[in-house]
Short mmCIF file of C-alpha atoms in Angstrom, two decimals:
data_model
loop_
_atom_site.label_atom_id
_atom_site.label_comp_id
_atom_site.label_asym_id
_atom_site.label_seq_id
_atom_site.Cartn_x
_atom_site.Cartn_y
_atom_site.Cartn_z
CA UNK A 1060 0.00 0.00 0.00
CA UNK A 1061 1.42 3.26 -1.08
CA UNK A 1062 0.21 6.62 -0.57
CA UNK A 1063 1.76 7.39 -4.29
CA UNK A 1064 0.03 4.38 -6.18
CA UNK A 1065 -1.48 5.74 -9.20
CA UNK A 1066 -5.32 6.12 -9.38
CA UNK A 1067 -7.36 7.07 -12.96
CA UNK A 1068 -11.11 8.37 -13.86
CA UNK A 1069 -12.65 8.66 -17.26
CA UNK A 1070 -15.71 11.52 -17.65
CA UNK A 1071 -18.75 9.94 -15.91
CA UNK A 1072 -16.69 10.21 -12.43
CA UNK A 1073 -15.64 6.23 -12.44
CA UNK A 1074 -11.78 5.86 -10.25
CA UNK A 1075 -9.81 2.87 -10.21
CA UNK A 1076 -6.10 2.09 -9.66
CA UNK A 1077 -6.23 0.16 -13.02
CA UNK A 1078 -7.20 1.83 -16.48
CA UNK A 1079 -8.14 -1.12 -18.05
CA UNK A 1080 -10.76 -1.74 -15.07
CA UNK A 1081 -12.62 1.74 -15.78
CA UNK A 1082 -15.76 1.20 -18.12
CA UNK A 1083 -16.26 2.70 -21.08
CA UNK A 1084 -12.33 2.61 -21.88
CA UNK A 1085 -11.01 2.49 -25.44
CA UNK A 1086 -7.29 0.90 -25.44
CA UNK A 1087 -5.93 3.97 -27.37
CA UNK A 1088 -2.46 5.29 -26.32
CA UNK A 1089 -2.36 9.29 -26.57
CA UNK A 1090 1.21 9.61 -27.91
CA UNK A 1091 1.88 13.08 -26.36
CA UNK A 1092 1.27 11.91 -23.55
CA UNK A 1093 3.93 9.60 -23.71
CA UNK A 1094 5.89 12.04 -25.27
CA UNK A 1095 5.71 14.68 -22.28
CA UNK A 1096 7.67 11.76 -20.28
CA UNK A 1097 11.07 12.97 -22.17
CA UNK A 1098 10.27 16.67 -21.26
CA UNK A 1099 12.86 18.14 -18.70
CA UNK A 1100 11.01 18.46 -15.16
CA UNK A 1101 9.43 14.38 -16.09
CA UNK A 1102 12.93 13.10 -17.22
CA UNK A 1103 14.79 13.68 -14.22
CA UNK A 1104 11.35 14.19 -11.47
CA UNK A 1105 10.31 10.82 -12.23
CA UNK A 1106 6.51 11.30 -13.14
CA UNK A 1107 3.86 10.90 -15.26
CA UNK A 1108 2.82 14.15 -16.85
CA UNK A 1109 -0.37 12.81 -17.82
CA UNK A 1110 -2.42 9.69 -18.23
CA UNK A 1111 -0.79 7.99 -21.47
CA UNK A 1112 -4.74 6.79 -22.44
CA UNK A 1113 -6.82 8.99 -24.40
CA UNK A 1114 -10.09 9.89 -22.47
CA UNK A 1115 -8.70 8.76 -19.17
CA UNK A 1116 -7.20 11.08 -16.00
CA UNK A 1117 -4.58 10.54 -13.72
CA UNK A 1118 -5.64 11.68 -10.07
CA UNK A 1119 -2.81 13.21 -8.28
CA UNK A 1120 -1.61 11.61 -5.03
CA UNK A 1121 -3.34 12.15 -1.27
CA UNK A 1122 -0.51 13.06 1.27
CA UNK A 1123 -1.74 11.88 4.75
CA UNK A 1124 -2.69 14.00 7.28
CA UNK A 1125 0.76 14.95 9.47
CA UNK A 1126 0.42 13.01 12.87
CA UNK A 1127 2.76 13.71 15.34
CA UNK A 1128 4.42 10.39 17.13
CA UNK A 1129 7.37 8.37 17.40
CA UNK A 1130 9.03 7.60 14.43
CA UNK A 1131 11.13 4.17 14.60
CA UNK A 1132 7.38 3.01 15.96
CA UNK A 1133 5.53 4.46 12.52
CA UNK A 1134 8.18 2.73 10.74
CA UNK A 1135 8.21 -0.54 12.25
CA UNK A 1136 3.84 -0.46 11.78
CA UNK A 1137 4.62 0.56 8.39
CA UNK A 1138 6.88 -2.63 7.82
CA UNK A 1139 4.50 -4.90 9.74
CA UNK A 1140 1.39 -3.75 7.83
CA UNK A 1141 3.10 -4.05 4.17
CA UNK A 1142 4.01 -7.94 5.56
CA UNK A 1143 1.00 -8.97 7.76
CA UNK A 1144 -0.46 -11.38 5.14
CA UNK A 1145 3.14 -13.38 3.95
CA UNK A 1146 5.27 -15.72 5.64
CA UNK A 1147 8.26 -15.33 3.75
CA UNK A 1148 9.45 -11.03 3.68
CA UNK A 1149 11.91 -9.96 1.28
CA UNK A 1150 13.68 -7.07 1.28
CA UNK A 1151 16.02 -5.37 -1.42
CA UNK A 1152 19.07 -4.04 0.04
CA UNK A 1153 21.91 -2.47 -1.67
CA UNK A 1154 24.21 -1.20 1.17
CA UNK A 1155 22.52 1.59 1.55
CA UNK A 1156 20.71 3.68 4.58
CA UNK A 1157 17.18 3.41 3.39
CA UNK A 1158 17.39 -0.25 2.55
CA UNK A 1159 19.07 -1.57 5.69
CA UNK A 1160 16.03 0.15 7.72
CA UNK A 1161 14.32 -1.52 5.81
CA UNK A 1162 15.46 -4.90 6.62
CA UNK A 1163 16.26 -3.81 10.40
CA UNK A 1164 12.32 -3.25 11.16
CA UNK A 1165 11.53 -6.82 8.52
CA UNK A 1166 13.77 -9.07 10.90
CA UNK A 1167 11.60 -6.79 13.95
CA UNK A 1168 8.24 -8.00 12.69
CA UNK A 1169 9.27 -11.64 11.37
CA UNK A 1170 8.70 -13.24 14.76
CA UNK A 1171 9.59 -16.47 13.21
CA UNK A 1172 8.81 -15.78 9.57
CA UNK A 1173 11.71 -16.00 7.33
CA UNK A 1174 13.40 -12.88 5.85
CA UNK A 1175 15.44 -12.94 2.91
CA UNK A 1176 17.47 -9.88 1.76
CA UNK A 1177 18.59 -9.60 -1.65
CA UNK A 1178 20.98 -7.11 -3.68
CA UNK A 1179 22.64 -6.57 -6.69
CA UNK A 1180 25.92 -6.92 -7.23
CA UNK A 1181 26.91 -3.46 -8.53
CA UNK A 1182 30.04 -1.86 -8.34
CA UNK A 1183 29.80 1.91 -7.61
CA UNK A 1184 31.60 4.83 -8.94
CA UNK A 1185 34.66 4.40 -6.84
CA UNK A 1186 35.66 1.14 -8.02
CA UNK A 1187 33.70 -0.79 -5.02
CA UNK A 1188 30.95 -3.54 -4.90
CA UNK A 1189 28.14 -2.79 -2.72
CA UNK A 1190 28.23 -6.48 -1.84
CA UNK A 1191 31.07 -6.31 0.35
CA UNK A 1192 28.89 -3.04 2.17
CA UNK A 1193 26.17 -5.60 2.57
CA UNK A 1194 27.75 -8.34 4.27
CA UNK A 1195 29.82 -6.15 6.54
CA UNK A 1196 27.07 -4.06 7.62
CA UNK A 1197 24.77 -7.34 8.30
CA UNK A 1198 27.65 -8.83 10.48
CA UNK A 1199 28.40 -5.81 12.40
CA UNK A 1200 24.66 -5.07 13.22
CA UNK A 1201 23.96 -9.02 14.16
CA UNK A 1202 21.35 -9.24 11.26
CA UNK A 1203 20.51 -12.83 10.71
CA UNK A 1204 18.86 -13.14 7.29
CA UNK A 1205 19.33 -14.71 3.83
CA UNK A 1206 21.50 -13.00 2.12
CA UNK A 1207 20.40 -13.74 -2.49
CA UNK A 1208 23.09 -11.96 -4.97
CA UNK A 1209 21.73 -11.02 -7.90
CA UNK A 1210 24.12 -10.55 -11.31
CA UNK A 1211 23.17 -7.92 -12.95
CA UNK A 1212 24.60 -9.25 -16.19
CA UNK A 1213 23.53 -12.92 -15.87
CA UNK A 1214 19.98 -11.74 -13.65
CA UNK A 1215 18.18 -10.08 -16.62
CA UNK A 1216 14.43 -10.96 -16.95
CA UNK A 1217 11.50 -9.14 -19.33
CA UNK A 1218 9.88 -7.02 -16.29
CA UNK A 1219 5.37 -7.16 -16.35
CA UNK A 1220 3.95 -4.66 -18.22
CA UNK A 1221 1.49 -2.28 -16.81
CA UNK A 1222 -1.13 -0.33 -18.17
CA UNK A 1223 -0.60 2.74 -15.94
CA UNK A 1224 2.95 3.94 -17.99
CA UNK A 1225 5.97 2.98 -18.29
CA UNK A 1226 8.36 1.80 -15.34
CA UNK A 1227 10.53 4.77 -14.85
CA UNK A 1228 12.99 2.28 -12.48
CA UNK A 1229 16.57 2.23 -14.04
CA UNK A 1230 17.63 -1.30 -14.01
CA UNK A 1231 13.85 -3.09 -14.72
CA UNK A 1232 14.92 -5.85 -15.85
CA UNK A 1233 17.74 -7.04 -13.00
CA UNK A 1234 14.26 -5.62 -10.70
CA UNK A 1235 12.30 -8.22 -12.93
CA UNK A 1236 14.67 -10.90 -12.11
CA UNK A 1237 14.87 -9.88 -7.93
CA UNK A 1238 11.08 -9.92 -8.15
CA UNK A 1239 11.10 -13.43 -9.50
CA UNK A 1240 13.54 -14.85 -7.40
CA UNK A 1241 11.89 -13.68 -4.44
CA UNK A 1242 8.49 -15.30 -5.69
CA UNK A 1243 10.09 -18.46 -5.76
CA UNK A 1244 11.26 -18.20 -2.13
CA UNK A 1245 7.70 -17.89 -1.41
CA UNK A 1246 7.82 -14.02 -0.75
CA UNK A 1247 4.32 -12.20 -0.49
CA UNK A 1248 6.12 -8.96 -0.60
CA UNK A 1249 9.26 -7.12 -2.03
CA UNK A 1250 10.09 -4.52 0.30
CA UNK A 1251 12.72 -1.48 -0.26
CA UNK A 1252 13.85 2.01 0.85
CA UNK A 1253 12.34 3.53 -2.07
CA UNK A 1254 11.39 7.24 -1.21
CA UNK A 1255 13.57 7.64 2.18
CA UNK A 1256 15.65 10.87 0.33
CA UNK A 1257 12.25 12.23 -0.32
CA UNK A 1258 10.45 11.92 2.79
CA UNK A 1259 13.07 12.36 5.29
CA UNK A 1260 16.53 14.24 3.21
CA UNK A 1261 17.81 17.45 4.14
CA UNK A 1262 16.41 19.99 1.86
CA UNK A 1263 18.59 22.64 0.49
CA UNK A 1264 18.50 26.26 2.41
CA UNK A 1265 17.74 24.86 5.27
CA UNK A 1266 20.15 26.59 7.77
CA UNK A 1267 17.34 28.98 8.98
CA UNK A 1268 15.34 26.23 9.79
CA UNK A 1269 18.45 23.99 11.47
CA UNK A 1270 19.21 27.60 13.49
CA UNK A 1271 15.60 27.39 14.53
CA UNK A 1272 15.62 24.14 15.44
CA UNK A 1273 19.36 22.93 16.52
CA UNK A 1274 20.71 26.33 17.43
CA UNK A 1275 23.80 28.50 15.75
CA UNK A 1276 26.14 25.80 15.87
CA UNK A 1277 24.03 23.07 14.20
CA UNK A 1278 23.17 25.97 11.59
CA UNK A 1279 26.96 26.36 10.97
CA UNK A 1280 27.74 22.20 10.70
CA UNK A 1281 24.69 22.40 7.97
CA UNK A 1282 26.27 25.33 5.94
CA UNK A 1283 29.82 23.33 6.07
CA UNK A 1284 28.46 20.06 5.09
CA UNK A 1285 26.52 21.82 2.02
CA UNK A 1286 29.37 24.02 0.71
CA UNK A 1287 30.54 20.95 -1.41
CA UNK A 1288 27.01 20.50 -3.30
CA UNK A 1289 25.20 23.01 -5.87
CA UNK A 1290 24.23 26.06 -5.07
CA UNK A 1291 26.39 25.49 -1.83
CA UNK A 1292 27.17 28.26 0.71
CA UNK A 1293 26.62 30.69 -2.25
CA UNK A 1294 22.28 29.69 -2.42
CA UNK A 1295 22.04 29.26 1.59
CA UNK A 1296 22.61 32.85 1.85
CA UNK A 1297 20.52 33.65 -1.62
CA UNK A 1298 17.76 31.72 0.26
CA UNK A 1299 18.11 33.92 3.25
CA UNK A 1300 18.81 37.70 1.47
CA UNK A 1301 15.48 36.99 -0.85
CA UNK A 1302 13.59 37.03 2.41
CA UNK A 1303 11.82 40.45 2.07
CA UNK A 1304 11.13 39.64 -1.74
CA UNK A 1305 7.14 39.46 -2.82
CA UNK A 1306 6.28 35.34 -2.59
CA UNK A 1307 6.27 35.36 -6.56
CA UNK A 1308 9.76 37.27 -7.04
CA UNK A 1309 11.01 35.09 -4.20
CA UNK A 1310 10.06 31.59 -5.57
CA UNK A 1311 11.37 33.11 -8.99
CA UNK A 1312 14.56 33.67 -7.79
CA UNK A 1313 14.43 30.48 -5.92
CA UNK A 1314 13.93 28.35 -9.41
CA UNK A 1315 16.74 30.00 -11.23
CA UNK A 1316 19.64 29.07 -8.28
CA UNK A 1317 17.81 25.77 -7.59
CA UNK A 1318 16.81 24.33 -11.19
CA UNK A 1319 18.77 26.94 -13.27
CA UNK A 1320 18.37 24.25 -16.30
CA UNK A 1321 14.78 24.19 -16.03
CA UNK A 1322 14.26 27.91 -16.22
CA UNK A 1323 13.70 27.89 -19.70
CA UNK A 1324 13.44 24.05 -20.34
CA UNK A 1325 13.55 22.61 -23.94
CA UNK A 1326 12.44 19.08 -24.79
CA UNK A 1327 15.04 16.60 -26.39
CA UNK A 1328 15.92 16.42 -29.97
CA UNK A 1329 15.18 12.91 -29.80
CA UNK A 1330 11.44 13.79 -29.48
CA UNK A 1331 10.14 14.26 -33.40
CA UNK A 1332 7.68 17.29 -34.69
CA UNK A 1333 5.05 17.96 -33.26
CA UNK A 1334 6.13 16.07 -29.78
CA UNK A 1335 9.33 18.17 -29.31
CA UNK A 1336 7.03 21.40 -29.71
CA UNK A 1337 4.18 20.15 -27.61
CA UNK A 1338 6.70 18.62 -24.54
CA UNK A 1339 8.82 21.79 -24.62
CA UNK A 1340 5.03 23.93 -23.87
CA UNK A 1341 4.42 21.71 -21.35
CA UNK A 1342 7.60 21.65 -19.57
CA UNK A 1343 7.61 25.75 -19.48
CA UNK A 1344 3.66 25.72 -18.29
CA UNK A 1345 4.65 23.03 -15.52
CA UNK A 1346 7.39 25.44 -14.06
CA UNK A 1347 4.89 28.49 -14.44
CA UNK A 1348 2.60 26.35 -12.49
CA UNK A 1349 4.90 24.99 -9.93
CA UNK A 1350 6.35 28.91 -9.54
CA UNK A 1351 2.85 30.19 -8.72
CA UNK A 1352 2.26 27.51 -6.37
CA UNK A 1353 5.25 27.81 -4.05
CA UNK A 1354 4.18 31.68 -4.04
CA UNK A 1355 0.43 31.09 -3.17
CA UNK A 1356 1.66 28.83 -0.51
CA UNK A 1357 4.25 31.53 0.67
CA UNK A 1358 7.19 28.83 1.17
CA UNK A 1359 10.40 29.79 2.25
CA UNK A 1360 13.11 28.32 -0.33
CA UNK A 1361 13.91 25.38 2.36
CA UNK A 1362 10.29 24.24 2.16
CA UNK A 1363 9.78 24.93 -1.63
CA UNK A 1364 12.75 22.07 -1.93
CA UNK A 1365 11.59 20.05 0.21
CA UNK A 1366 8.11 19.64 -1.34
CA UNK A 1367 9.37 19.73 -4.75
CA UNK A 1368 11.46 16.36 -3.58
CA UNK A 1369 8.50 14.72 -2.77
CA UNK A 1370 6.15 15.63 -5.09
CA UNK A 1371 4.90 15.23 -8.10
CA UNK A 1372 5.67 11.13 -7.65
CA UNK A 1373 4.12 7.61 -7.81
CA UNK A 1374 4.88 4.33 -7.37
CA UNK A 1375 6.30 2.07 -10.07
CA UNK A 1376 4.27 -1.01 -10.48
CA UNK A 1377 5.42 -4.25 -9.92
CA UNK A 1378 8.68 -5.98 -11.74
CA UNK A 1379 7.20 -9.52 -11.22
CA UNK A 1380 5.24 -11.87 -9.66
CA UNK A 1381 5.40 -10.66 -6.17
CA UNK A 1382 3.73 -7.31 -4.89
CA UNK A 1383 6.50 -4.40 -4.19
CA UNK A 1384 6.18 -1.72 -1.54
CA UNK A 1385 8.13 0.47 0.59
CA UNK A 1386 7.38 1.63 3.98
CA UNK A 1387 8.92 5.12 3.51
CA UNK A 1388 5.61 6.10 1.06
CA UNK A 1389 3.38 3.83 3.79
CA UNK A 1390 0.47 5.96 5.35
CA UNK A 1391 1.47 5.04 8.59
CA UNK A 1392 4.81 6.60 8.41
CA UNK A 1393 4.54 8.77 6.27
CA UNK A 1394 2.31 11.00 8.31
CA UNK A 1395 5.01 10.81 10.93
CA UNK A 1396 7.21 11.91 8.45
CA UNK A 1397 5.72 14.83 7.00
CA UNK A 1398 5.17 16.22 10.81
CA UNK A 1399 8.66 16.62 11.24
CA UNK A 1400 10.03 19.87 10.32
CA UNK A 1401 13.02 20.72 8.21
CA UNK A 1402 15.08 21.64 10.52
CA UNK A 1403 14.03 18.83 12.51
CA UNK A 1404 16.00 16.23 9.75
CA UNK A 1405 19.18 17.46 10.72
CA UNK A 1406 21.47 16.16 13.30
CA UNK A 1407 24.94 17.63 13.83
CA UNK A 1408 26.15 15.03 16.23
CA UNK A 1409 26.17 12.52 13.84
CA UNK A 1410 30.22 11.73 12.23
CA UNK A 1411 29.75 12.54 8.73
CA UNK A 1412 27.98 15.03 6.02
CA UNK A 1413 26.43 11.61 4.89
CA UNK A 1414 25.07 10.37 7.81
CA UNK A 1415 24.08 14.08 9.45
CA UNK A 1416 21.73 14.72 6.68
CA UNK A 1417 20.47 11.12 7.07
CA UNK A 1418 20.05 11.65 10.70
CA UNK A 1419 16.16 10.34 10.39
CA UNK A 1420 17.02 7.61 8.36
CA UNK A 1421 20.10 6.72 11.31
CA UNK A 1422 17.23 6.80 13.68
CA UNK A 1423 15.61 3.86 12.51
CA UNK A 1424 18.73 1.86 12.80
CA UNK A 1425 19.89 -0.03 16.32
CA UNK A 1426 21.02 2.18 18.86
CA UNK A 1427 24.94 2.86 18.36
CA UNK A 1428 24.75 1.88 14.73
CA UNK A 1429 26.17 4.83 13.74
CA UNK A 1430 29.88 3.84 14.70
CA UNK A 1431 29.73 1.20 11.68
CA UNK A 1432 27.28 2.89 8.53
CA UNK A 1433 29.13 4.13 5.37
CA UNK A 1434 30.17 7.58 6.01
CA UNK A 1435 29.78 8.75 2.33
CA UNK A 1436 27.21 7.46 -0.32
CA UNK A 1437 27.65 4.74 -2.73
CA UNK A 1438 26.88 6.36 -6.47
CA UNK A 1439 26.20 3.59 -9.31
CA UNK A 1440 26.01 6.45 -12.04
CA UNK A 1441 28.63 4.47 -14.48
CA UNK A 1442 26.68 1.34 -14.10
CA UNK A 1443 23.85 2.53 -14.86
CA UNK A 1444 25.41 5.32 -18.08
CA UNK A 1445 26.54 1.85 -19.35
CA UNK A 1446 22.72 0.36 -19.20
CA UNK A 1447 21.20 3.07 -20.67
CA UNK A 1448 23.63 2.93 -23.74
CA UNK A 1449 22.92 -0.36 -24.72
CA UNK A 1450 19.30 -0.01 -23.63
CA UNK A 1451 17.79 3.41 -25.73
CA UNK A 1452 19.93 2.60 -28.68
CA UNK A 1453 17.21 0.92 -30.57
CA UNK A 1454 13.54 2.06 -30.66
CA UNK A 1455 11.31 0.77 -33.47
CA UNK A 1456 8.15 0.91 -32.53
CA UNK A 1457 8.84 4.50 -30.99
CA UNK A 1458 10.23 5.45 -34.42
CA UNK A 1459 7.64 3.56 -36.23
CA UNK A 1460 4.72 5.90 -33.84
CA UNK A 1461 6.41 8.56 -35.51
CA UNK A 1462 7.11 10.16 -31.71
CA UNK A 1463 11.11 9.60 -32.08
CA UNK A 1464 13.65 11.21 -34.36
CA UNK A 1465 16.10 8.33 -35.27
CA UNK A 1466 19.25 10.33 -36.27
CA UNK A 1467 18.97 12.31 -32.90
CA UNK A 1468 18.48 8.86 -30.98
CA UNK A 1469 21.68 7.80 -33.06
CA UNK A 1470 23.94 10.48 -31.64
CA UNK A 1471 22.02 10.83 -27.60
CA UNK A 1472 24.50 10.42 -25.06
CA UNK A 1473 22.22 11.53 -21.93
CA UNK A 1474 21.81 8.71 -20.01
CA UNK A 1475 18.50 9.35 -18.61
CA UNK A 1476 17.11 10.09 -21.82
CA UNK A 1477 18.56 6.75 -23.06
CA UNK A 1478 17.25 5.24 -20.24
CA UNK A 1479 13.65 7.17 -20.58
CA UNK A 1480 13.28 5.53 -24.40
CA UNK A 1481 13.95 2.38 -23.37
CA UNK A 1482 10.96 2.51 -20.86
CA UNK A 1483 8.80 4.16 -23.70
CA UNK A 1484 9.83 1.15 -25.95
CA UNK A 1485 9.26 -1.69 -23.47
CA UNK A 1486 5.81 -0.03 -22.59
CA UNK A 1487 4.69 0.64 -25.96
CA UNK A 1488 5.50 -2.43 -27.08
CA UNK A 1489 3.38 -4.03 -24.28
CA UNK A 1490 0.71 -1.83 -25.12
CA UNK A 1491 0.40 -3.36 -28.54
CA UNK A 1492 0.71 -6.61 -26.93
CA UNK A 1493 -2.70 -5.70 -25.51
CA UNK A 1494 -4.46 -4.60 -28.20
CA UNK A 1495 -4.06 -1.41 -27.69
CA UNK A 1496 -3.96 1.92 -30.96
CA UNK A 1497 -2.76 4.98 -31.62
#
């Protein structure tokens, strides 16, 4: 159960999570819809624009209510509701904060029922397998579960189509193959730390807010573990001198230090005529829209990031045969969640940037647990640049639609546009499989 699963209505008011279930529904795939997924702000947010079906809507998500209470409690509910109905709980892990919560609060709930944690063996940007992370952190915490490689070379399976869109995961079909092998270990559930950066990340400019909240010193730790990342110490103080500015010239200013790229945002030259046009409009309306929003709701630039790291966003559907969920995007926890304040995600006491602006996520873990994490974050980006080049290379059917120009995909070396016409490609294709038009 996710907060962020998807949900659709056609004209005379019918809802369902499932297009195909809605009556009156003609399988007909509106192609700038699809096309809108290669548009700046849904390339690299991870949304759906709009509903890909002609004649259908895509409701946007319900955030819960914020309720104030304990949160290694709401997390540990959160795991034990997404579980309550399997004996055998798996859990993705990849050496990671989020992930190794995750599996923490399954081995909490298990009371008997077997656990099985399973990663991909990745190496990260450094030169280092995340395996090695995986193991070490199990021993040192004294977590007893099943641990299942999975080869991302050797692990490859065709992941389950979907008629809501396309899976924007990056790996789907090493997920396809984890979903499957967890199925045949009897899983009910696939569970991961999807959404933990979202829900409980530092934002950017958030040292008024840590001041607030942590006092002047904490405030100072903040600005020093920022400097390194854009806009650094430069946008903390931007975010604090635009303070007097009118809510619209404020969350203007606030747009061009935080998404400079996006201020005038142009679709891809891989999308063909008319899509290019019609994405590029879109993509400068959505950032109108998203401007005027941050002003009406007169957020300071700390909570403008915050919110625009949550939302828009939905769930990806399934990989395989088992159900997938995270209890980050839970109900249960993520009301706790969103009652915490900004400044409130910070912890200066903690021994590295890394784990500081994880301080949340570090309070789901064992007491002391801090004295063995990571102290920086494992980035896969190479891995995945690698992927995406033999992935979006070739497109027929997306050439064949007309909605791709095949001498720009020829020469394309942005890796999550790659990566976003491969998804397009799988999903169309399964579309057809279905009997779908366009």
């Amino acid at each position: 159960m996710s907060v962020f699963t998807p949900r659709f209505r056609v004209e005379d008011g019918t809802v369902a999570e499932d297009p195909f279930a809605l009556s009156g529904f003609e399988r007909q795939v509106d192609l700038r819809a699809v096309g809108l997924l290669l548009a700046p702000p849904a390339l690299l947010g991870e949304f759906v624009p709009r509903c890909v079906w002609r004649g259908v809507k895509q409701l946007p998500a319900r955030l819960p209510r914020p309720v104030r209470r304990d949160l290694p409690a709401a997390f540990t509910a959160a795991v034990g509701a997404l579980a309550a109905e399997t004996e055998v709980i798996a859990v993705k892990v990849s050496g990671g904060l989020d992930s190794l919560a995750v599996l923490v609060h399954a081995l909490k709930v298990a009371e008997g029922r077997r656990v099985v944690a399973f990663t991909t063996d990745l190496t990260d940007d450094s030169g280092h397998g995340c395996v090695p992370v995986v193991l070490r952190l199990m021993r040192d915490l004294g977590l007893h579960a099943e641990l299942v490689v999975i080869d991302p070379l050797r692990d490859r399976l065709e992941p389950r189509w979907s008629p809501t869109g396309p899976r924007l995961d990056a790996l789907p079909e090493v997920n396809a193959a984890t979903a499957t092998r967890a199925a045949e270990y009897g899983a009910g559930v696939l569970l991961s730390g999807d959404g933990a950066d979202e829900v409980l990340g530092v934002p950017r400019y958030a040292g008024m807010a840590v001041a607030r909240r942590r006092g002047v010193h904490a405030a100072w730790r903040y600005a020093m573990d920022t400097a390194l990342a854009r806009p650094g110490r430069a946008g903390e103080a931007a975010a604090v001198a635009v303070g007097l500015l009118p809510p619209t010239a404020r969350m203007r200013a606030y747009w061009a230090v935080n998404w400079p790229e996006w201020c005038d945002p142009v679709a891809p030259a891989v999308l063909s005529a008319p899509y290019r046009e019609n994405a590029t409009q879109w993509a400068r309306d959505w950032v109108d829209a998203r401007i005027a929003a941050h002003a009406r709701a007169g957020r300071t630039w700390g909570l403008a990031d915050a919110v625009d790291a949550l939302l828009p966003r939905e769930e990806i559907p399934p990989a395989g045969p088992v159900a997938e969920a995270s209890p980050y995007e839970h109900p249960i926890f993520l009301s706790a969640a969103l009652a915490l304040g900004i400044g409130d995600r910070y912890d200066m006491r903690l021994p590295s940037p890394y784990l500081r602006c994880k301080s949340r996520v570090v309070e789901l873990l064992p007491q002391g647990a801090s004295a063995v994490l990571p102290r920086r974050k494992q980035y896969f980006t190479r891995a995945l640049s690698g992927y995406a080049t033999l992935a979006g290379r070739a497109a027929p059917l997306c050439a064949e639609s007309g909605l791709l120009d095949t001498e720009a995909l020829a020469s394309e070396e942005d890796t999550a546009v790659l990566l976003g016409v491969a998804a397009i490609e799988r999903w169309l294709t399964g579309a057809r499989e279905a009997g779908a038009t366009w």
